[in-house]
């Protein structure tokens, strides 16, 4: 393989992924995930959109300061406000990239930017030139490239290369393209754009028609050498190209693509679970590569084939993506070393203090549960990734259920608040979970609308832990939370406290509503809307 056979993996979980409803992360959580991404072997980490809000700025700055190994990148619009700010946020990164963008399609030019082709072209060039004053690694994205007139797209790309862009990105912003069309667009650009052989061609696909991964692979087949993607495919609407899928697609079908990435694929599964824990969501069981059923074979005929030779039905080995096949079970007599070994075998890298905290939670669980399975350990680790930054803490909880007439399910909760004071509240509801959420909302003075609630069993047996994932809207913003407990009502309460904490810490909702757009003409998008 030579340089041209290497595909750069550009991860935008912390920017495009984080922008989607229910996926917001605190700065500490972004930092934790950024370390995981660097350990996974991601080449570029897009840590945020520094000008979007003070919190985005802080997140980019902290990742730039503390995460080594990968190039750290910030998104910026092509203007004099965003670019210097992004450069400042990135200033302490060992390797940094400025990623500037402007929409080029007729529909965006007319309705969002109110700009002519000439104005867009001029802004793109000026943006890249300004970015080059701060950084030698500059990526330019033509937002909605796929719906841009081909000759105009080629003109813009030639001009930004001339202005100093080192990567040119071709986003399918609305998830509209197909593999054939993507192949044609990249091939045409390679023929028509002057200087294109000196830069990296990149692709950034959304999944509205379910083709983000296929379109990204088609772009690679046509000569793109950077793929922008997110863990678990999180992102606006139907999401972005899923990192684990595109990476395993390139690896498993290297006979077709003839390229490689620097990803350590054995870390894909732990990274996926870590993200799910951080944003408080489940990975669907049938999700390719990292879902619970991705390597499960139920049908008798499949099982028969698998026993004869795994390759009859298995194109990848679970261990290649970090799924462990151990049947080892831990229990209350297992010590620190056994736990630490298991954690390592499961592919997680925990610091000494994290291991110590995990051991305490493990002992507590092992007292309540005879056998502790791998899934329990993963859930305990995930619990440690959750949102414990406060300001609210759940101290105690009591519920009653009822059936028949006359009595309503009820709950009493005790919380510790931002000032350290205990608050107790009670409520009745349709069921014990409803009553708990209402009592917690009352205690914190919050109005909420529950959007979704899912509960599942983490492992087997009647003493299995329950995992709850809740999504709720508070003050117009959607938040997710996740909780695990052997009692499912308590799991829901833990998930809801994460939501309440995220909402009470979120300055973004206010910033988004009050911050004026620094740039005349551009969309009044500051923080939450997609570029
Ligand atoms: O989808 C998109 O067009 C983007 C760009 C800013 C790269 O996210
Ligand atoms: Zn995008």
Short mmCIF file of C-alpha atoms and ligand atoms in Angstrom, two decimals:
data_model
loop_
_atom_site.label_atom_id
_atom_site.label_comp_id
_atom_site.label_asym_id
_atom_site.label_seq_id
_atom_site.Cartn_x
_atom_site.Cartn_y
_atom_site.Cartn_z
CA UNK A 1 0.00 0.00 0.00
CA UNK A 2 1.25 3.49 -0.71
CA UNK A 3 0.01 6.85 0.59
CA UNK A 4 -2.74 6.87 -1.91
CA UNK A 5 -4.15 3.67 -0.48
CA UNK A 6 -4.73 5.15 2.92
CA UNK A 7 -8.17 6.57 3.75
CA UNK A 8 -8.26 9.32 6.36
CA UNK A 9 -11.00 8.78 8.94
CA UNK A 10 -12.44 12.13 9.98
CA UNK A 11 -14.72 11.69 12.95
CA UNK A 12 -17.43 14.29 13.49
CA UNK A 13 -19.30 12.62 16.37
CA UNK A 14 -18.49 15.59 18.59
CA UNK A 15 -19.73 18.15 16.04
CA UNK A 16 -22.27 16.86 13.51
CA UNK A 17 -23.25 13.97 15.77
CA UNK A 18 -23.58 16.12 18.83
CA UNK A 19 -25.79 18.61 16.96
CA UNK A 20 -28.62 16.14 16.65
CA UNK A 21 -31.50 16.18 19.16
CA UNK A 22 -30.83 14.24 22.35
CA UNK A 23 -27.12 13.78 21.62
CA UNK A 24 -25.68 16.78 23.42
CA UNK A 25 -22.61 16.18 25.58
CA UNK A 26 -20.90 18.09 28.33
CA UNK A 27 -17.34 19.29 27.81
CA UNK A 28 -16.07 16.52 30.13
CA UNK A 29 -17.96 13.89 28.16
CA UNK A 30 -16.64 15.22 24.86
CA UNK A 31 -13.15 15.06 26.26
CA UNK A 32 -13.61 11.47 27.36
CA UNK A 33 -14.94 10.47 23.97
CA UNK A 34 -12.21 12.37 22.15
CA UNK A 35 -9.61 10.31 24.03
CA UNK A 36 -11.39 7.15 22.95
CA UNK A 37 -11.47 8.35 19.34
CA UNK A 38 -7.76 9.07 19.43
CA UNK A 39 -7.14 5.58 20.89
CA UNK A 40 -9.31 4.09 18.16
CA UNK A 41 -6.93 5.53 15.56
CA UNK A 42 -9.15 8.25 14.11
CA UNK A 43 -7.01 10.64 12.03
CA UNK A 44 -9.03 13.82 12.52
CA UNK A 45 -11.40 14.65 15.38
CA UNK A 46 -13.85 17.44 14.64
CA UNK A 47 -14.27 18.58 18.22
CA UNK A 48 -17.01 21.13 17.60
CA UNK A 49 -18.05 24.37 16.00
CA UNK A 50 -16.16 26.84 18.16
CA UNK A 51 -18.23 29.90 17.22
CA UNK A 52 -21.56 28.20 17.89
CA UNK A 53 -21.59 28.85 21.64
CA UNK A 54 -19.18 29.41 24.53
CA UNK A 55 -19.59 25.76 25.45
CA UNK A 56 -18.64 24.61 21.96
CA UNK A 57 -15.62 26.88 22.13
CA UNK A 58 -14.60 25.37 25.49
CA UNK A 59 -15.05 21.85 24.19
CA UNK A 60 -12.83 22.47 21.16
CA UNK A 61 -10.26 24.19 23.34
CA UNK A 62 -10.16 21.40 25.93
CA UNK A 63 -9.89 18.66 23.32
CA UNK A 64 -7.15 20.65 21.57
CA UNK A 65 -5.28 21.04 24.86
CA UNK A 66 -5.62 17.53 26.18
CA UNK A 67 -6.01 15.03 23.36
CA UNK A 68 -2.97 13.85 21.48
CA UNK A 69 -2.45 11.59 18.52
CA UNK A 70 -5.16 12.85 16.18
CA UNK A 71 -5.48 16.15 14.34
CA UNK A 72 -8.04 18.32 16.14
CA UNK A 73 -10.42 20.31 14.00
CA UNK A 74 -13.08 22.99 14.41
CA UNK A 75 -15.79 23.91 11.96
CA UNK A 76 -16.17 27.57 10.98
CA UNK A 77 -18.29 29.50 8.53
CA UNK A 78 -16.41 31.47 5.89
CA UNK A 79 -16.37 34.76 7.77
CA UNK A 80 -14.15 37.00 9.85
CA UNK A 81 -15.85 36.08 13.09
CA UNK A 82 -15.83 32.27 13.07
CA UNK A 83 -12.40 31.59 11.61
CA UNK A 84 -10.22 33.52 14.11
CA UNK A 85 -12.35 32.15 16.96
CA UNK A 86 -11.92 28.57 15.76
CA UNK A 87 -8.19 29.17 15.33
CA UNK A 88 -7.99 30.45 18.91
CA UNK A 89 -9.83 27.42 20.27
CA UNK A 90 -7.43 25.13 18.42
CA UNK A 91 -4.25 27.01 19.26
CA UNK A 92 -2.82 24.49 21.70
CA UNK A 93 -3.40 21.40 19.55
CA UNK A 94 -0.23 19.67 18.39
CA UNK A 95 -1.91 18.98 15.05
CA UNK A 96 -4.83 21.19 14.05
CA UNK A 97 -7.17 21.77 11.16
CA UNK A 98 -9.59 24.56 10.30
CA UNK A 99 -12.68 23.35 8.49
CA UNK A 100 -14.45 26.18 6.68
CA UNK A 101 -17.71 25.83 4.80
CA UNK A 102 -20.29 27.65 2.77
CA UNK A 103 -23.35 26.34 0.97
CA UNK A 104 -23.04 26.21 -2.80
CA UNK A 105 -26.34 24.73 -4.06
CA UNK A 106 -28.89 27.00 -5.75
CA UNK A 107 -31.53 26.31 -3.12
CA UNK A 108 -29.18 27.24 -0.27
CA UNK A 109 -27.79 30.26 -2.15
CA UNK A 110 -31.24 31.62 -2.82
CA UNK A 111 -33.16 30.81 0.35
CA UNK A 112 -30.55 30.59 3.07
CA UNK A 113 -27.70 32.84 2.06
CA UNK A 114 -29.40 35.21 -0.35
CA UNK A 115 -26.16 35.30 -2.34
CA UNK A 116 -25.27 35.02 -6.01
CA UNK A 117 -22.82 32.42 -7.29
CA UNK A 118 -20.13 35.11 -7.50
CA UNK A 119 -20.66 36.12 -3.87
CA UNK A 120 -20.49 32.51 -2.67
CA UNK A 121 -17.32 31.95 -4.67
CA UNK A 122 -15.74 35.09 -3.28
CA UNK A 123 -16.69 34.17 0.31
CA UNK A 124 -15.34 30.63 -0.09
CA UNK A 125 -11.98 31.89 -1.36
CA UNK A 126 -11.73 34.62 1.27
CA UNK A 127 -12.59 32.07 3.97
CA UNK A 128 -9.89 29.65 2.88
CA UNK A 129 -7.31 32.45 2.57
CA UNK A 130 -8.11 33.71 6.05
CA UNK A 131 -7.98 30.19 7.48
CA UNK A 132 -4.58 29.65 5.88
CA UNK A 133 -3.26 32.64 7.82
CA UNK A 134 -3.86 30.62 11.00
CA UNK A 135 -3.28 27.07 9.94
CA UNK A 136 -1.61 25.14 7.14
CA UNK A 137 -4.17 22.34 7.26
CA UNK A 138 -7.42 23.80 5.87
CA UNK A 139 -10.46 21.85 4.77
CA UNK A 140 -13.14 23.43 2.63
CA UNK A 141 -16.69 22.05 2.49
CA UNK A 142 -19.20 22.99 -0.18
CA UNK A 143 -22.35 22.46 1.84
CA UNK A 144 -25.06 20.69 -0.19
CA UNK A 145 -22.42 19.93 -2.84
CA UNK A 146 -24.51 17.12 -4.28
CA UNK A 147 -27.32 19.49 -5.29
CA UNK A 148 -24.89 22.08 -6.67
CA UNK A 149 -24.57 22.69 -10.43
CA UNK A 150 -21.58 20.46 -11.41
CA UNK A 151 -19.73 23.23 -13.26
CA UNK A 152 -20.15 25.66 -10.35
CA UNK A 153 -18.99 23.02 -7.85
CA UNK A 154 -15.88 22.44 -9.96
CA UNK A 155 -15.27 26.20 -10.19
CA UNK A 156 -15.55 26.65 -6.42
CA UNK A 157 -13.30 23.66 -5.72
CA UNK A 158 -10.63 24.90 -8.17
CA UNK A 159 -10.71 28.35 -6.59
CA UNK A 160 -10.41 27.12 -2.99
CA UNK A 161 -7.51 24.84 -3.90
CA UNK A 162 -5.79 27.82 -5.49
CA UNK A 163 -6.51 29.76 -2.26
CA UNK A 164 -4.78 27.08 -0.16
CA UNK A 165 -7.30 24.41 0.84
CA UNK A 166 -5.59 21.09 1.53
CA UNK A 167 -8.74 18.95 1.74
CA UNK A 168 -11.90 19.52 -0.29
CA UNK A 169 -15.07 17.99 1.08
CA UNK A 170 -18.12 17.01 -0.94
CA UNK A 171 -21.01 16.77 1.51
CA UNK A 172 -24.33 15.13 0.78
CA UNK A 173 -25.90 17.42 3.34
CA UNK A 174 -29.46 16.20 2.85
CA UNK A 175 -28.73 12.51 2.24
CA UNK A 176 -30.05 12.68 -1.33
CA UNK A 177 -27.47 10.96 -3.47
CA UNK A 178 -26.95 7.33 -4.53
CA UNK A 179 -23.72 5.35 -4.89
CA UNK A 180 -23.66 5.68 -8.69
CA UNK A 181 -24.24 9.39 -8.60
CA UNK A 182 -21.64 9.90 -5.87
CA UNK A 183 -19.13 7.96 -7.94
CA UNK A 184 -19.87 10.14 -10.95
CA UNK A 185 -19.60 13.40 -9.00
CA UNK A 186 -16.21 12.54 -7.50
CA UNK A 187 -14.92 11.27 -10.86
CA UNK A 188 -16.09 14.46 -12.61
CA UNK A 189 -14.42 16.62 -10.00
CA UNK A 190 -11.20 14.67 -10.49
CA UNK A 191 -11.38 15.44 -14.20
CA UNK A 192 -12.42 19.06 -14.01
CA UNK A 193 -10.90 20.64 -10.90
CA UNK A 194 -7.46 22.07 -11.36
CA UNK A 195 -4.95 21.15 -8.69
CA UNK A 196 -7.19 18.39 -7.30
CA UNK A 197 -4.34 15.86 -7.40
CA UNK A 198 -2.51 17.91 -4.73
CA UNK A 199 -5.34 17.77 -2.19
CA UNK A 200 -7.34 15.13 -0.36
CA UNK A 201 -10.87 14.59 -1.64
CA UNK A 202 -13.32 14.00 1.17
CA UNK A 203 -16.90 12.83 1.49
CA UNK A 204 -19.51 13.57 4.16
CA UNK A 205 -22.77 11.69 3.76
CA UNK A 206 -26.04 11.93 5.61
CA UNK A 207 -28.32 8.96 5.87
CA UNK A 208 -31.77 10.23 4.91
CA UNK A 209 -32.26 7.51 2.31
CA UNK A 210 -30.26 4.95 4.28
CA UNK A 211 -27.30 5.14 1.88
CA UNK A 212 -24.72 7.18 3.77
CA UNK A 213 -22.26 4.29 4.14
CA UNK A 214 -22.82 3.02 0.58
CA UNK A 215 -22.35 6.54 -0.79
CA UNK A 216 -19.15 7.03 1.22
CA UNK A 217 -17.79 3.72 -0.08
CA UNK A 218 -18.67 4.77 -3.64
CA UNK A 219 -16.78 8.02 -3.10
CA UNK A 220 -13.73 6.05 -1.97
CA UNK A 221 -14.02 3.80 -5.02
CA UNK A 222 -13.98 6.98 -7.15
CA UNK A 223 -10.85 8.33 -5.47
CA UNK A 224 -11.94 10.08 -2.27
CA UNK A 225 -9.34 9.55 0.45
CA UNK A 226 -11.12 10.99 3.46
CA UNK A 227 -14.43 9.79 4.91
CA UNK A 228 -16.33 11.91 7.42
CA UNK A 229 -18.37 9.80 9.80
CA UNK A 230 -19.67 9.38 13.32
CA UNK A 231 -19.71 6.57 15.86
CA UNK A 232 -23.02 4.66 15.66
CA UNK A 233 -23.90 6.96 12.75
CA UNK A 234 -25.37 9.60 15.05
CA UNK A 235 -26.18 12.93 13.44
CA UNK A 236 -28.85 15.22 12.09
CA UNK A 237 -32.16 13.54 11.17
CA UNK A 238 -31.35 9.96 10.05
CA UNK A 239 -27.72 10.48 10.99
CA UNK A 240 -24.32 10.44 9.30
CA UNK A 241 -22.20 7.73 7.76
CA UNK A 242 -21.45 5.25 10.58
CA UNK A 243 -17.72 5.02 11.30
CA UNK A 244 -17.78 1.36 12.33
CA UNK A 245 -19.68 0.37 9.19
CA UNK A 246 -17.58 2.25 6.67
CA UNK A 247 -14.34 1.11 8.31
CA UNK A 248 -15.41 -2.54 8.36
CA UNK A 249 -16.73 -2.19 4.80
CA UNK A 250 -13.32 -1.02 3.62
CA UNK A 251 -11.54 -3.70 5.63
CA UNK A 252 -13.79 -6.66 4.84
CA UNK A 253 -13.91 -5.79 1.14
CA UNK A 254 -10.30 -4.69 0.78
CA UNK A 255 -10.32 -6.96 -2.29
CA UNK A 256 -12.61 -4.37 -3.91
CA UNK A 257 -11.33 -1.12 -2.45
CA UNK A 258 -7.63 -1.82 -2.01
CA UNK A 259 -7.30 0.78 0.75
CA UNK A 260 -6.70 0.77 4.48
CA UNK A 261 -7.46 2.97 7.49
CA UNK A 262 -5.55 3.46 10.74
CA UNK A 263 -8.50 2.31 12.86
CA UNK A 264 -7.87 -0.38 15.46
CA UNK A 265 -11.09 -2.23 14.71
CA UNK A 266 -10.98 -4.17 18.00
CA UNK A 267 -11.86 -0.90 19.70
CA UNK A 268 -15.01 -0.26 17.65
CA UNK A 269 -17.43 -2.02 19.96
CA UNK A 270 -16.23 -0.39 23.20
CA UNK A 271 -16.30 3.03 21.49
CA UNK A 272 -19.85 2.42 20.32
CA UNK A 273 -20.99 1.42 23.82
CA UNK A 274 -19.22 4.36 25.39
CA UNK A 275 -20.97 6.82 23.10
CA UNK A 276 -24.35 5.15 23.74
CA UNK A 277 -23.78 5.49 27.48
CA UNK A 278 -22.73 9.10 27.20
CA UNK A 279 -25.71 10.24 25.17
CA UNK A 280 -28.10 7.93 26.99
CA UNK A 281 -29.33 5.84 24.09
CA UNK A 282 -29.42 2.18 23.09
CA UNK A 283 -27.61 0.73 20.12
CA UNK A 284 -30.33 -1.05 18.11
CA UNK A 285 -29.94 -4.84 18.34
CA UNK A 286 -29.77 -5.23 14.56
CA UNK A 287 -27.29 -2.38 14.03
CA UNK A 288 -24.51 -3.56 11.71
CA UNK A 289 -21.13 -4.30 13.34
CA UNK A 290 -21.97 -3.27 16.92
CA UNK A 291 -25.60 -4.31 17.56
CA UNK A 292 -26.32 -7.15 20.00
CA UNK A 293 -27.52 -9.36 17.16
CA UNK A 294 -24.83 -8.42 14.65
CA UNK A 295 -23.08 -11.76 15.23
CA UNK A 296 -25.97 -13.83 16.62
CA UNK A 297 -27.08 -16.88 14.67
CA UNK A 298 -30.49 -18.17 15.68
CA UNK A 299 -31.73 -20.07 12.65
CA UNK A 300 -31.00 -23.80 12.89
CA UNK A 301 -29.58 -24.00 9.39
CA UNK A 302 -27.21 -21.12 10.14
CA UNK A 303 -26.13 -22.70 13.41
CA UNK A 304 -25.42 -25.94 11.64
CA UNK A 305 -23.27 -24.16 9.05
CA UNK A 306 -21.48 -22.15 11.72
CA UNK A 307 -20.57 -25.28 13.66
CA UNK A 308 -19.14 -26.86 10.53
CA UNK A 309 -17.21 -23.73 9.52
CA UNK A 310 -17.75 -20.19 10.83
CA UNK A 311 -17.13 -18.70 7.41
CA UNK A 312 -20.36 -20.23 6.07
CA UNK A 313 -22.31 -17.36 7.61
CA UNK A 314 -19.70 -15.06 9.14
CA UNK A 315 -17.87 -12.48 7.00
CA UNK A 316 -16.19 -10.83 9.99
CA UNK A 317 -15.18 -12.24 13.35
CA UNK A 318 -16.80 -10.63 16.40
CA UNK A 319 -13.40 -10.35 18.06
CA UNK A 320 -12.19 -8.21 15.10
CA UNK A 321 -14.61 -5.48 16.13
CA UNK A 322 -14.00 -5.93 19.85
CA UNK A 323 -16.90 -8.19 20.80
CA UNK A 324 -15.67 -10.70 23.31
CA UNK A 325 -16.97 -14.27 23.27
CA UNK A 326 -16.15 -15.16 26.84
CA UNK A 327 -18.55 -17.22 28.91
CA UNK A 328 -16.70 -16.37 32.09
CA UNK A 329 -18.97 -15.09 34.81
CA UNK A 330 -17.85 -13.02 37.77
CA UNK A 331 -19.48 -13.04 41.19
CA UNK A 332 -19.19 -11.57 44.64
CA UNK A 333 -15.97 -13.43 45.38
CA UNK A 334 -14.20 -12.07 42.32
CA UNK A 335 -11.46 -9.62 43.16
CA UNK A 336 -10.03 -6.46 41.64
CA UNK A 337 -7.66 -8.36 39.35
CA UNK A 338 -10.35 -10.57 37.87
CA UNK A 339 -12.46 -7.50 37.19
CA UNK A 340 -9.55 -5.54 35.72
CA UNK A 341 -8.66 -8.47 33.43
CA UNK A 342 -12.24 -8.78 32.24
CA UNK A 343 -12.49 -5.04 31.58
CA UNK A 344 -9.33 -5.20 29.48
CA UNK A 345 -10.53 -8.25 27.59
CA UNK A 346 -13.76 -6.44 26.83
CA UNK A 347 -11.64 -3.75 25.17
CA UNK A 348 -12.10 -0.89 27.64
CA UNK A 349 -9.22 1.24 28.82
CA UNK A 350 -9.91 2.65 32.26
CA UNK A 351 -7.69 4.79 34.45
CA UNK A 352 -6.75 3.47 37.93
CA UNK A 353 -9.32 5.70 39.64
CA UNK A 354 -12.05 4.67 37.20
CA UNK A 355 -11.24 1.01 37.87
CA UNK A 356 -11.43 1.61 41.59
CA UNK A 357 -14.87 3.25 41.25
CA UNK A 358 -15.98 0.45 38.97
CA UNK A 359 -14.92 -2.13 41.55
CA UNK A 360 -17.11 -0.47 44.18
CA UNK A 361 -20.11 -0.55 41.82
CA UNK A 362 -19.26 -4.14 40.86
CA UNK A 363 -19.23 -5.28 44.50
CA UNK A 364 -22.52 -3.56 45.12
CA UNK A 365 -24.05 -5.31 42.11
CA UNK A 366 -22.54 -8.69 42.96
CA UNK A 367 -24.21 -8.47 46.37
CA UNK A 368 -27.57 -8.15 44.68
CA UNK A 369 -27.01 -10.44 41.73
CA UNK A 370 -25.57 -13.94 41.80
CA UNK A 371 -23.74 -13.88 38.49
CA UNK A 372 -22.22 -10.83 36.86
CA UNK A 373 -22.03 -11.25 33.08
CA UNK A 374 -20.01 -9.30 30.51
CA UNK A 375 -23.10 -7.26 29.64
CA UNK A 376 -23.43 -6.29 33.32
CA UNK A 377 -19.82 -5.16 33.40
CA UNK A 378 -20.32 -3.14 30.24
CA UNK A 379 -23.41 -1.57 31.76
CA UNK A 380 -21.47 -0.71 34.92
CA UNK A 381 -18.69 0.88 32.85
CA UNK A 382 -21.29 2.73 30.83
CA UNK A 383 -22.86 3.94 34.08
CA UNK A 384 -19.51 5.49 34.93
CA UNK A 385 -19.56 7.34 31.61
CA UNK A 386 -22.93 8.86 32.35
CA UNK A 387 -23.65 12.32 33.50
CA UNK A 388 -22.69 12.65 37.11
CA UNK A 389 -21.68 16.27 36.96
CA UNK A 390 -24.80 17.40 38.82
CA UNK A 391 -26.11 19.76 40.03
CA UNK A 392 -28.89 17.34 41.09
CA UNK A 393 -28.36 14.02 42.84
CA UNK A 394 -30.91 11.32 43.45
CA UNK A 395 -30.66 10.39 47.12
CA UNK A 396 -33.69 8.15 47.70
CA UNK A 397 -36.84 6.88 46.14
CA UNK A 398 -39.95 4.98 47.23
CA UNK A 399 -42.83 3.91 45.03
CA UNK A 400 -46.10 2.07 45.24
CA UNK A 401 -47.88 0.33 42.37
CA UNK A 402 -51.55 -0.45 42.30
CA UNK A 403 -54.17 -2.19 40.25
CA UNK A 404 -57.88 -1.86 40.53
CA UNK A 405 -59.93 1.09 41.64
CA UNK A 406 -59.40 3.77 44.18
CA UNK A 407 -55.62 3.92 44.50
CA UNK A 408 -53.14 5.65 42.23
CA UNK A 409 -49.49 4.59 41.93
CA UNK A 410 -47.38 7.02 43.91
CA UNK A 411 -43.76 7.99 44.46
CA UNK A 412 -41.74 9.93 46.99
CA UNK A 413 -38.27 11.13 46.02
CA UNK A 414 -35.40 12.78 47.81
CA UNK A 415 -32.91 14.83 45.79
CA UNK A 416 -29.89 16.86 46.74
CA UNK A 417 -29.91 20.21 44.96
CA UNK A 418 -27.31 22.66 43.63
CA UNK A 419 -26.90 24.29 47.03
CA UNK A 420 -26.45 20.94 48.81
CA UNK A 421 -29.96 21.11 50.34
CA UNK A 422 -32.21 18.05 50.33
CA UNK A 423 -35.54 18.38 48.60
CA UNK A 424 -38.30 15.82 49.00
CA UNK A 425 -41.40 15.61 46.87
CA UNK A 426 -44.20 13.18 46.18
CA UNK A 427 -46.57 12.64 43.29
CA UNK A 428 -49.08 10.20 41.90
CA UNK A 429 -49.13 9.03 38.30
CA UNK A 430 -50.35 6.50 35.76
CA UNK A 431 -47.72 4.10 37.00
CA UNK A 432 -44.77 4.16 39.40
CA UNK A 433 -42.38 5.50 36.73
CA UNK A 434 -44.74 8.30 35.80
CA UNK A 435 -45.13 9.14 39.50
CA UNK A 436 -41.34 9.18 40.04
CA UNK A 437 -40.69 11.46 37.08
CA UNK A 438 -43.43 13.85 38.18
CA UNK A 439 -42.08 13.94 41.75
CA UNK A 440 -38.54 14.58 40.48
CA UNK A 441 -39.74 17.32 38.14
CA UNK A 442 -41.64 18.92 40.98
CA UNK A 443 -38.59 18.76 43.26
CA UNK A 444 -36.45 20.53 40.66
CA UNK A 445 -39.13 22.96 39.48
CA UNK A 446 -38.99 21.59 35.93
CA UNK A 447 -41.69 21.20 33.31
CA UNK A 448 -41.05 18.36 30.94
CA UNK A 449 -42.60 16.35 28.18
CA UNK A 450 -41.56 12.70 28.03
CA UNK A 451 -40.79 11.79 24.42
CA UNK A 452 -39.65 8.22 24.73
CA UNK A 453 -38.86 5.62 27.32
CA UNK A 454 -37.25 2.27 26.64
CA UNK A 455 -36.35 -0.37 29.16
CA UNK A 456 -34.48 -3.56 28.49
CA UNK A 457 -32.80 -6.29 30.40
CA UNK A 458 -29.01 -6.00 30.33
CA UNK A 459 -28.24 -9.68 30.85
CA UNK A 460 -30.03 -12.92 31.66
CA UNK A 461 -31.78 -14.26 34.74
CA UNK A 462 -34.52 -13.02 36.99
CA UNK A 463 -32.06 -10.85 38.90
CA UNK A 464 -30.88 -9.17 35.66
CA UNK A 465 -30.21 -5.46 35.62
CA UNK A 466 -32.64 -3.23 33.77
CA UNK A 467 -31.35 -0.46 31.54
CA UNK A 468 -33.60 2.53 30.89
CA UNK A 469 -33.16 5.15 28.16
CA UNK A 470 -35.40 8.19 28.39
CA UNK A 471 -35.77 11.21 26.15
CA UNK A 472 -37.62 14.31 27.31
CA UNK A 473 -38.16 17.85 26.10
CA UNK A 474 -37.47 20.66 28.55
CA UNK A 475 -37.78 24.32 27.54
CA UNK A 476 -37.95 23.33 23.89
CA UNK A 477 -34.73 21.28 23.93
CA UNK A 478 -34.56 17.51 23.75
CA UNK A 479 -32.37 15.62 26.24
CA UNK A 480 -31.60 11.93 26.72
CA UNK A 481 -30.56 10.04 29.81
CA UNK A 482 -29.69 6.49 30.68
CA UNK A 483 -29.80 4.53 33.92
CA UNK A 484 -29.06 0.98 35.00
CA UNK A 485 -30.30 -0.76 38.12
CA UNK A 486 -31.65 -4.12 39.17
CA UNK A 487 -34.88 -2.19 39.87
CA UNK A 488 -36.28 -0.77 36.64
CA UNK A 489 -38.09 2.11 38.34
CA UNK A 490 -34.77 3.15 39.88
CA UNK A 491 -33.13 2.77 36.43
CA UNK A 492 -35.72 5.19 35.01
CA UNK A 493 -35.14 7.62 37.88
CA UNK A 494 -31.38 7.51 37.22
CA UNK A 495 -31.99 8.18 33.54
CA UNK A 496 -34.26 11.11 34.39
CA UNK A 497 -31.78 12.69 36.79
CA UNK A 498 -29.29 12.77 33.90
CA UNK A 499 -31.87 14.59 31.82
CA UNK A 500 -32.62 17.10 34.58
CA UNK A 501 -28.91 17.72 35.06
CA UNK A 502 -28.27 18.19 31.35
CA UNK A 503 -31.13 20.63 31.13
CA UNK A 504 -30.07 22.65 34.16
CA UNK A 505 -26.49 22.93 32.92
CA UNK A 506 -27.36 23.75 29.32
CA UNK A 507 -26.54 27.35 28.54
CA UNK A 508 -26.92 26.53 24.88
CA UNK A 509 -30.68 26.83 24.73
CA UNK A 510 -30.43 30.42 25.95
CA UNK A 511 -27.42 31.24 23.81
CA UNK A 512 -29.15 29.84 20.78
CA UNK A 513 -32.19 31.94 21.31
CA UNK A 514 -30.49 35.19 22.21
CA UNK A 515 -27.23 35.25 20.28
CA UNK A 516 -27.34 37.49 17.23
CA UNK A 517 -25.89 36.05 14.06
CA UNK A 518 -22.53 37.70 13.51
CA UNK A 519 -22.74 37.44 9.76
CA UNK A 520 -25.09 39.39 7.57
CA UNK A 521 -26.87 37.24 4.99
CA UNK A 522 -25.98 33.88 6.47
CA UNK A 523 -28.56 31.64 8.01
CA UNK A 524 -29.59 32.64 11.51
CA UNK A 525 -28.04 29.42 12.65
CA UNK A 526 -25.85 29.69 15.64
CA UNK A 527 -25.85 26.54 17.59
CA UNK A 528 -28.33 23.81 17.16
CA UNK A 529 -29.50 23.86 13.57
CA UNK A 530 -27.48 21.96 11.05
CA UNK A 531 -25.15 24.03 8.84
O1 LIG B 1 -23.69 18.12 6.20
C1 LIG B 1 -22.93 19.06 5.93
O2 LIG B 1 -22.97 19.66 4.86
C2 LIG B 1 -21.97 19.45 6.96
C3 LIG B 1 -20.85 20.34 6.49
C4 LIG B 1 -20.64 21.49 7.38
C5 LIG B 1 -19.62 19.53 6.31
O3 LIG B 1 -22.04 19.02 8.08
ZN1 LIG B 2 -23.28 17.13 8.08
#
